[in-house]
Coordinates of C-alpha atoms in Angstrom, one line a residue:
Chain A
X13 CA 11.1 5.9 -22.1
X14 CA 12.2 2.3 -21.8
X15 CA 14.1 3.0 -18.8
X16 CA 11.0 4.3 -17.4
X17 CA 8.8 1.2 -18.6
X18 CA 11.2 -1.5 -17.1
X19 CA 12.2 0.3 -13.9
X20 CA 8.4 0.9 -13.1
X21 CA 7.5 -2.7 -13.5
X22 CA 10.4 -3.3 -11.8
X23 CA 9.3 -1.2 -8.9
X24 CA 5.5 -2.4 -9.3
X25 CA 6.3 -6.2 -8.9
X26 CA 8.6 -5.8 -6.3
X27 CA 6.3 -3.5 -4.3
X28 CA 4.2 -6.6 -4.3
X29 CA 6.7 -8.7 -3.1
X30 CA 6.8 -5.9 0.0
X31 CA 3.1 -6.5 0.3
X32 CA 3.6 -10.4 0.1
X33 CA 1.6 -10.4 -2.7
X34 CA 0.7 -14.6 -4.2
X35 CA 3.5 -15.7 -6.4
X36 CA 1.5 -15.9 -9.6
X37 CA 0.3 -12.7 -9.3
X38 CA 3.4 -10.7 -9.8
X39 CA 3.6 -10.4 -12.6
X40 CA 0.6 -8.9 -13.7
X41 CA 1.0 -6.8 -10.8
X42 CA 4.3 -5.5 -12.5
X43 CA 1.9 -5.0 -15.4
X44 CA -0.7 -2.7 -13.9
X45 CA 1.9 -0.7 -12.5
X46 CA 4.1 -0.3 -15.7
X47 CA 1.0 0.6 -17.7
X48 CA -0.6 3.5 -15.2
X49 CA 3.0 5.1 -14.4
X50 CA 3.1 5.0 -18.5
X51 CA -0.2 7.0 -18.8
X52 CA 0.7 8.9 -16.1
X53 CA 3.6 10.1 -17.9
X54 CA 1.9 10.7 -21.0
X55 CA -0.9 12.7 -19.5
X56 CA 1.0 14.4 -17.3
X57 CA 2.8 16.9 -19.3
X58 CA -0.9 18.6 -21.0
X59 CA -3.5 17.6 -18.2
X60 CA -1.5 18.3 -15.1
X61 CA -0.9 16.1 -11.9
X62 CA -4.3 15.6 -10.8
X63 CA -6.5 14.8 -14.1
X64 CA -3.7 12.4 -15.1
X65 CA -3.0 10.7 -11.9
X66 CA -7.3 10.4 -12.2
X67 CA -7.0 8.9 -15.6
X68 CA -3.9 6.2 -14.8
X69 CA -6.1 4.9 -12.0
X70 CA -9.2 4.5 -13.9
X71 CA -7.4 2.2 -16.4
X72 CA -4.9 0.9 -13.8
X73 CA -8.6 -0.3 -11.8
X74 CA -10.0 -1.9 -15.0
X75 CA -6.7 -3.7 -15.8
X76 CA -7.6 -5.0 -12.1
X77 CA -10.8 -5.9 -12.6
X78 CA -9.9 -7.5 -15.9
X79 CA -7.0 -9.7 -13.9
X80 CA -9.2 -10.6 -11.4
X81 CA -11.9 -11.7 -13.1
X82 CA -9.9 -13.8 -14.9
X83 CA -7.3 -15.0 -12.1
X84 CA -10.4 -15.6 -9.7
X85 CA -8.2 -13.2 -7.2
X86 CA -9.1 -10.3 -5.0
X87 CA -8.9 -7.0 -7.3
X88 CA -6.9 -5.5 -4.7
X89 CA -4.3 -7.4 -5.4
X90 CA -3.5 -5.7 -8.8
X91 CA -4.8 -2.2 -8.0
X92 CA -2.2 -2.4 -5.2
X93 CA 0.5 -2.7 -7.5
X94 CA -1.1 -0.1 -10.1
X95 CA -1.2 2.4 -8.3
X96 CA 2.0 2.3 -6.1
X97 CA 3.9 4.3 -8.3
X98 CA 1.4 7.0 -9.0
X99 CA 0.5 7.1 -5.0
X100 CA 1.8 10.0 -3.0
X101 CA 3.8 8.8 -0.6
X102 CA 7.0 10.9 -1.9
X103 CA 5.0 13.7 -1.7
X104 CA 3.7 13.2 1.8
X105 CA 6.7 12.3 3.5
X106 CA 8.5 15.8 1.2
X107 CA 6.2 17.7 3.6
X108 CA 6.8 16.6 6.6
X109 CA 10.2 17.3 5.8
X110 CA 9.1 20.5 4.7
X111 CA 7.3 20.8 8.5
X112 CA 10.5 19.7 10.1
X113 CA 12.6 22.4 8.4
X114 CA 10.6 25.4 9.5
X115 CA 9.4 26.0 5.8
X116 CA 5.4 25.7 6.6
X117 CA 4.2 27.3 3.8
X118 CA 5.6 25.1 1.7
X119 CA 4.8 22.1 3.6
X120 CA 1.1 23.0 3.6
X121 CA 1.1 23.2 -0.6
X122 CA 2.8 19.9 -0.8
X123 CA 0.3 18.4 1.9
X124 CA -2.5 19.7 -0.1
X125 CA -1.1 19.1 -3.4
X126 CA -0.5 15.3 -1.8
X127 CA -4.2 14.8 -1.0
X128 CA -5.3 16.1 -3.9
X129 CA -3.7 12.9 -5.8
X130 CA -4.9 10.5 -3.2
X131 CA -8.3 11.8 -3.6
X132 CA -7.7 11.3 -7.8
X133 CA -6.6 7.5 -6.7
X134 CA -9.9 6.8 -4.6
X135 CA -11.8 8.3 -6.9
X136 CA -10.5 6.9 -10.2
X137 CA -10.8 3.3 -8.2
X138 CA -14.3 3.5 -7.0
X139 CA -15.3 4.6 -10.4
X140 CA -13.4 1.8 -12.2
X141 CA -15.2 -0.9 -9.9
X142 CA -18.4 1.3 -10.4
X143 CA -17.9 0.8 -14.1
X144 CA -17.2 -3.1 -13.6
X145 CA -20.1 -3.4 -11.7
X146 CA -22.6 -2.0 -14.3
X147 CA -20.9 -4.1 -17.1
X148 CA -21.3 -7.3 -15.1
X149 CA -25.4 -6.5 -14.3
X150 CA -25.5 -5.7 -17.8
X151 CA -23.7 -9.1 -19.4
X152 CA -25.4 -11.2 -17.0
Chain B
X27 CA -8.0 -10.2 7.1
X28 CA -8.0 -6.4 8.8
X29 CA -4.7 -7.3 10.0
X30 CA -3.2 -7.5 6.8
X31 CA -4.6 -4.3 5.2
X32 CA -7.9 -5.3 3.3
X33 CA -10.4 -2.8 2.6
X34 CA -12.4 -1.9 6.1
X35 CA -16.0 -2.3 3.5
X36 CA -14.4 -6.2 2.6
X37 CA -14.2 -7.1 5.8
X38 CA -17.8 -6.0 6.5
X39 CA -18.5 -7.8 3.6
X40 CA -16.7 -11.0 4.0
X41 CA -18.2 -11.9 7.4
X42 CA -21.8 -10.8 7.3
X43 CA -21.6 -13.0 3.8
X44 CA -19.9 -16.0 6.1
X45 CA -22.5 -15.5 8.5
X46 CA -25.2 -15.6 6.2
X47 CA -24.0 -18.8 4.7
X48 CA -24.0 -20.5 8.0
X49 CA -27.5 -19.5 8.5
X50 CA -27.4 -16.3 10.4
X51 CA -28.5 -13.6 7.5
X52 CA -29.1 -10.9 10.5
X53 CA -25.4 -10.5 11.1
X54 CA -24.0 -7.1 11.8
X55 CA -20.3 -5.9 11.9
X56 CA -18.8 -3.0 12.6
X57 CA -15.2 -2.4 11.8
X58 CA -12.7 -0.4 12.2
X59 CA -8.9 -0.2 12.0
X60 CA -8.6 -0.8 15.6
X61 CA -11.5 -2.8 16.4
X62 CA -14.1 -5.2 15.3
X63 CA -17.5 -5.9 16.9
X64 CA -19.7 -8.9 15.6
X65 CA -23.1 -10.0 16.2
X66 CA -25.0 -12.7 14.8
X67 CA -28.4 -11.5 15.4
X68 CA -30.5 -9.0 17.8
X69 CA -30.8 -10.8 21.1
X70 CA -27.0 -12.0 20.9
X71 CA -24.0 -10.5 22.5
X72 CA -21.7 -8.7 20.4
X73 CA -18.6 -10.3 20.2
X74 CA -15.5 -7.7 19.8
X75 CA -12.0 -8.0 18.8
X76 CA -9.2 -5.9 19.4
X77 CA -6.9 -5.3 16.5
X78 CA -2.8 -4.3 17.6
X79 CA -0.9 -5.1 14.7
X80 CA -1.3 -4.0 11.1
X81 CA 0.5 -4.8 8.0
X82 CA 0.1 -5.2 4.3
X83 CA -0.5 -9.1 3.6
X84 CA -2.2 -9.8 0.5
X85 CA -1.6 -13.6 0.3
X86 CA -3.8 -13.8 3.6
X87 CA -6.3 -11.3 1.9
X88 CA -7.1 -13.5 -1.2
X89 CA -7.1 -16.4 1.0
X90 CA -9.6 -15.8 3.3
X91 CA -11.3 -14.2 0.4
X92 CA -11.1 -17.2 -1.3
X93 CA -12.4 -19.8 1.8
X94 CA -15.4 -17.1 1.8
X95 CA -16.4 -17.5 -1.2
X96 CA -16.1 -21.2 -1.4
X97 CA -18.1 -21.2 2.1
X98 CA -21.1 -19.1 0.6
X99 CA -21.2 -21.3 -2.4
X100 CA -21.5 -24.1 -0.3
X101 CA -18.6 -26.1 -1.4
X102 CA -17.0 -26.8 1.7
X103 CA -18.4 -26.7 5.1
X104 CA -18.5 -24.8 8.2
X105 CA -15.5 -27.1 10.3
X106 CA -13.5 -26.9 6.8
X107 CA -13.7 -23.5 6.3
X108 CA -12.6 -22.8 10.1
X109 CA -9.7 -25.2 10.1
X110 CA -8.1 -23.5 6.8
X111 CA -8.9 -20.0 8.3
X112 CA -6.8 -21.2 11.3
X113 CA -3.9 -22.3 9.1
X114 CA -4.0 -18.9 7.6
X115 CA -4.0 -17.5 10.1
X116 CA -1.1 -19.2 11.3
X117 CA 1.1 -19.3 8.1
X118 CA 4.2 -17.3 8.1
X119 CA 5.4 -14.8 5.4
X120 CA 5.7 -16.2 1.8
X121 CA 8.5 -14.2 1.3
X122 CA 11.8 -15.0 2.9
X123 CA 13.0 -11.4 4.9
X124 CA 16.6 -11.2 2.6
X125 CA 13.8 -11.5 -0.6
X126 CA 11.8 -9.1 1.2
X127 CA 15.1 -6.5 1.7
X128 CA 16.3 -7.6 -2.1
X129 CA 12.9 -6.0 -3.5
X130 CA 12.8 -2.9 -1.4
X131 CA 16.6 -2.2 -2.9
X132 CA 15.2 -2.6 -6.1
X133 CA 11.9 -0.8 -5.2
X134 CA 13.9 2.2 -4.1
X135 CA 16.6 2.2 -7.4
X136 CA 14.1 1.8 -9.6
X137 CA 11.4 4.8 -8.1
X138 CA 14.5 6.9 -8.0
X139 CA 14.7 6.6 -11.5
X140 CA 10.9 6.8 -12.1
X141 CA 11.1 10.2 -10.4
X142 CA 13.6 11.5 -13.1
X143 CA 17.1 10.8 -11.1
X144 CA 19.9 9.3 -13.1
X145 CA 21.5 5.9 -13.3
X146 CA 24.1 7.1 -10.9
X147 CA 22.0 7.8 -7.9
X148 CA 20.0 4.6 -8.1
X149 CA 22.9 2.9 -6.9
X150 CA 23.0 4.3 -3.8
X151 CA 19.2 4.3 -3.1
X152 CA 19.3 0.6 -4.0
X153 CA 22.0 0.5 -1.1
X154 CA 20.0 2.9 1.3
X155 CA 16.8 1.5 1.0
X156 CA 17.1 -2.0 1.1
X157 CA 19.4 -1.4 4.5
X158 CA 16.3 1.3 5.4
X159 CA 14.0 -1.5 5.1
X160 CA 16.3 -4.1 6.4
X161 CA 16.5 -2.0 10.0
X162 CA 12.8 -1.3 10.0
X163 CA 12.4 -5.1 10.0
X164 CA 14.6 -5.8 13.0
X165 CA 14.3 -2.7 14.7
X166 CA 10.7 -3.7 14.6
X167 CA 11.4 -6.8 16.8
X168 CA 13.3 -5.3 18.7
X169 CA 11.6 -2.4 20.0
X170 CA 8.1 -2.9 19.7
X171 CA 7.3 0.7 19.1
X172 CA 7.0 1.5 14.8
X173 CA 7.8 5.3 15.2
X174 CA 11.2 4.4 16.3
X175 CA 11.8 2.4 13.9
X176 CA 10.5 4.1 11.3
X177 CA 12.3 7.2 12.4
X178 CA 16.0 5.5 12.4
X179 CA 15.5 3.8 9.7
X180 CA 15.0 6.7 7.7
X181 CA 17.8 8.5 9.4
X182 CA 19.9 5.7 8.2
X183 CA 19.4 6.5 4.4
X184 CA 19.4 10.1 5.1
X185 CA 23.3 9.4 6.5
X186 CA 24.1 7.0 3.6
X187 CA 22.5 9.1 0.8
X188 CA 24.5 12.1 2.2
X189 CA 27.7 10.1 2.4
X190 CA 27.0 9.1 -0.9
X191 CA 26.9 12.2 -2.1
X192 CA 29.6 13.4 -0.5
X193 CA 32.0 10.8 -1.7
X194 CA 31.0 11.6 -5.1
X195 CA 28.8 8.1 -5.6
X196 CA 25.7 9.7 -6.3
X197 CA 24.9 13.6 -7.7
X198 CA 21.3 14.4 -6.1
X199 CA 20.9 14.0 -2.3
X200 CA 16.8 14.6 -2.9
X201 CA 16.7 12.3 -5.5
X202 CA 18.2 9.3 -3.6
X203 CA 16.7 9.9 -0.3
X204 CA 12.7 10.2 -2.4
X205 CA 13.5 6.8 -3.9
X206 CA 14.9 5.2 -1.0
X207 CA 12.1 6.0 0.9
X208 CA 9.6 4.7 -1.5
X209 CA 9.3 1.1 0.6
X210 CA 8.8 2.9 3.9
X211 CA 6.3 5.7 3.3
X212 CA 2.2 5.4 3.9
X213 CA 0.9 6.4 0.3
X214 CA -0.9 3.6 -0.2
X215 CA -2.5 3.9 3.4
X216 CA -3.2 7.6 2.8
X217 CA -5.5 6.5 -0.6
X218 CA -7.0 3.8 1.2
X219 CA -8.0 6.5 4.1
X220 CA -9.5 8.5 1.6
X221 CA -11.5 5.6 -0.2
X222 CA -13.0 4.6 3.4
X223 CA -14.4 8.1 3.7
X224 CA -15.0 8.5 0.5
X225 CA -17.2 4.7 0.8
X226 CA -18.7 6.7 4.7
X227 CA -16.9 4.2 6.5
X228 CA -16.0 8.0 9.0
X229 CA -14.0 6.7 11.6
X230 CA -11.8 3.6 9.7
X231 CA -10.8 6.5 7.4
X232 CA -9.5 9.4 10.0
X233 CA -8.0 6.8 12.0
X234 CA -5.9 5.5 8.9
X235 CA -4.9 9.1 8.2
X236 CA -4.2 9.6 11.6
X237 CA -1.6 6.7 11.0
X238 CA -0.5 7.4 8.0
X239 CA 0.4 11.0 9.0
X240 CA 2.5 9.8 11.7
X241 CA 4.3 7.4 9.6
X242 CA 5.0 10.3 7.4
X243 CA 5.9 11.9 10.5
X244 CA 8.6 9.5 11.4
X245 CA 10.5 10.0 7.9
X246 CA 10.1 13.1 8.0
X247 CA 11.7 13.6 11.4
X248 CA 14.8 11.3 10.4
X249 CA 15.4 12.7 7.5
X250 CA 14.9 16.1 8.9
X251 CA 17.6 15.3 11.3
X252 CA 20.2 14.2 8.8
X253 CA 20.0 17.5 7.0
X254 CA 19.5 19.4 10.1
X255 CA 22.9 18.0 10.9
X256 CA 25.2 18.5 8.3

């Protein structure tokens, strides 16, 4: 469990360096990530793939919005780093593999089961900045 | 700004709201990942620009975010705004490249961790991917073609992770090669695809799957090959 906490903000922050990412915001990129591969984790075991890969990115995108309201930076930023580890790019390039070694069947569930997620990601951020939208019309 | 992987609606956004501050409110844009046309008002021509290259830059993206802003809210002016969008333009990586291939090693140890593989095999993926991402980046400037370098480079830590586990460094081939690959593979492309469909922006989001699938391609063929091979 710690392991998994340090090596995903590990891999959050340095993902951001990958995506030259501004200095100051690494951290909290490292932070985003750490806390949605965490919930990810959690949910993952009762809710399945899909609902908790949803549910990380809703909170990863209001961490987001939170940072960058606050750091006056784009919230892309920080949802880039959220949701690297929970995006399916292992799962993507597993079927291709999958394609390349014959086994199509396979490759078709994985391809599936890989947009699936991505759909969960788009869809948990677009409601996480519909969310921060409503409660900015209804502060101000 | 598209160059460097913003969202195809905030780069709609940012220059019709540019425009508007410099006193054209009728502005129209049209963008996709290839292209973008521009027109400041009905009886103008529409100016278009041809996008080649595309990375992930998101110093660049809050920047020119940030000279927007300012430039709507009237805080600087028009001949300010332009001169610090050319030095962004301009400005090189933050990162220096050995940085840049120290955090893809770490990116790829510490994924092949996150996907439950042990303390043994992150080792090696820290070796494999940081010299995967290390030949993308001059096999890059060599050849100017991405699929070949996207393609060896992955054959490369398909070779290592094997070798690896052949010489009794590492236990899990799969496990290594899933982490190693973590720098190199189009996930986050693949969500944003879906977000720009999702957001009716039709076109910007096939053509990003359409890349992202042959990205995905590319890995899949190397490391096809490798275990094809042996």
């Amino acid at each position: 469990m710690l392991l998994q906490l340090v090596t995903s903000f590990i891999a959050a922050s340095t993902f951001c360096i990958l995506f030259n990412a501004p200095r100051r915001a690494l951290l909290q990129c490292g932070l985003a990530g750490m806390v949605g591969w965490i919930v990810y984790l959690q949910l993952d075991r009762q809710w399945g793939m899909v609902t908790a890969t949803f549910a990380a990115t809703l909170i990863v995108g209001i961490i987001s919005i939170f940072f960058a309201r606050s750091f006056k930076l784009p919230v892309i930023i920080f949802s880039v780093g959220g949701i690297i580890p929970l995006v399916p790019g292992g799962l993507a390039y597993d079927a291709m593999r999958k394609f390349v070694e014959n086994d199509y069947i396979e490759a078709v569930e994985i391809a599936v089961e890989a947009l699936m997620l991505s759909g969960a990601i788009a869809a948990g951020l677009v409601l996480s900045e519909v969310l921060g939208q409503m409660f900015r019309r209804s502060g101000s | 700004m598209l160059q460097s992987g913003a969202e195809t609606y905030r780069v709609e956004d940012t220059m019709t709201r540019m425009a508007a501050a410099l006193g054209f409110p009728g502005a129209h844009s049209y963008v996709t990942p290839t292209v973008i046309m521009f027109t400041t008002s009905r009886t103008e021509p529409v100016k278009l620009f041809r996008i080649a290259e595309r990375t992930t830059d998101l110093q660049k993206v809050s920047e020119v975010n940030d000279i927007s802003r300012r430039l709507s809210e009237r805080q600087i002016t028009a001949a300010a705004a332009r001169e610090r969008l050319g030095k962004v333009d301009d400005a090189a990586h933050a990162y220096p490249v050995w940085l840049q291939i120290a955090a893809a090693a770490l990116t790829g140890g510490c994924f092949t961790i996150m996907f439950k593989g042990s303390v043994q095999d992150a080792l090696p993926a820290l070796l494999a991917s940081g010299l995967g991402y290390a030949a993308v980046i001059y096999l890059h400037r060599l050849v100017q073609v991405r699929f070949f370098a996207e393609f060896s480079a992955s054959f490369l830590i398909g070779l290592l992770a094997f070798f690896s586990v052949q010489f009794g460094f590492g236990r899990e081939m799969d496990k290594i090669i899933i982490g190693s690959v973590m720098p190199l593979v189009p996930g986050l492309l693949i969500t944003n695809a879906v977000r720009d469909l999702m957001a009716g922006h039709l076109v910007s989001g096939i053509s990003k799957g359409a890349d992202a699938f042959l990205t995905a391609f590319a890995i899949g063929t190397g490391i096809g090959l490798v275990l094809s091979l042996f």
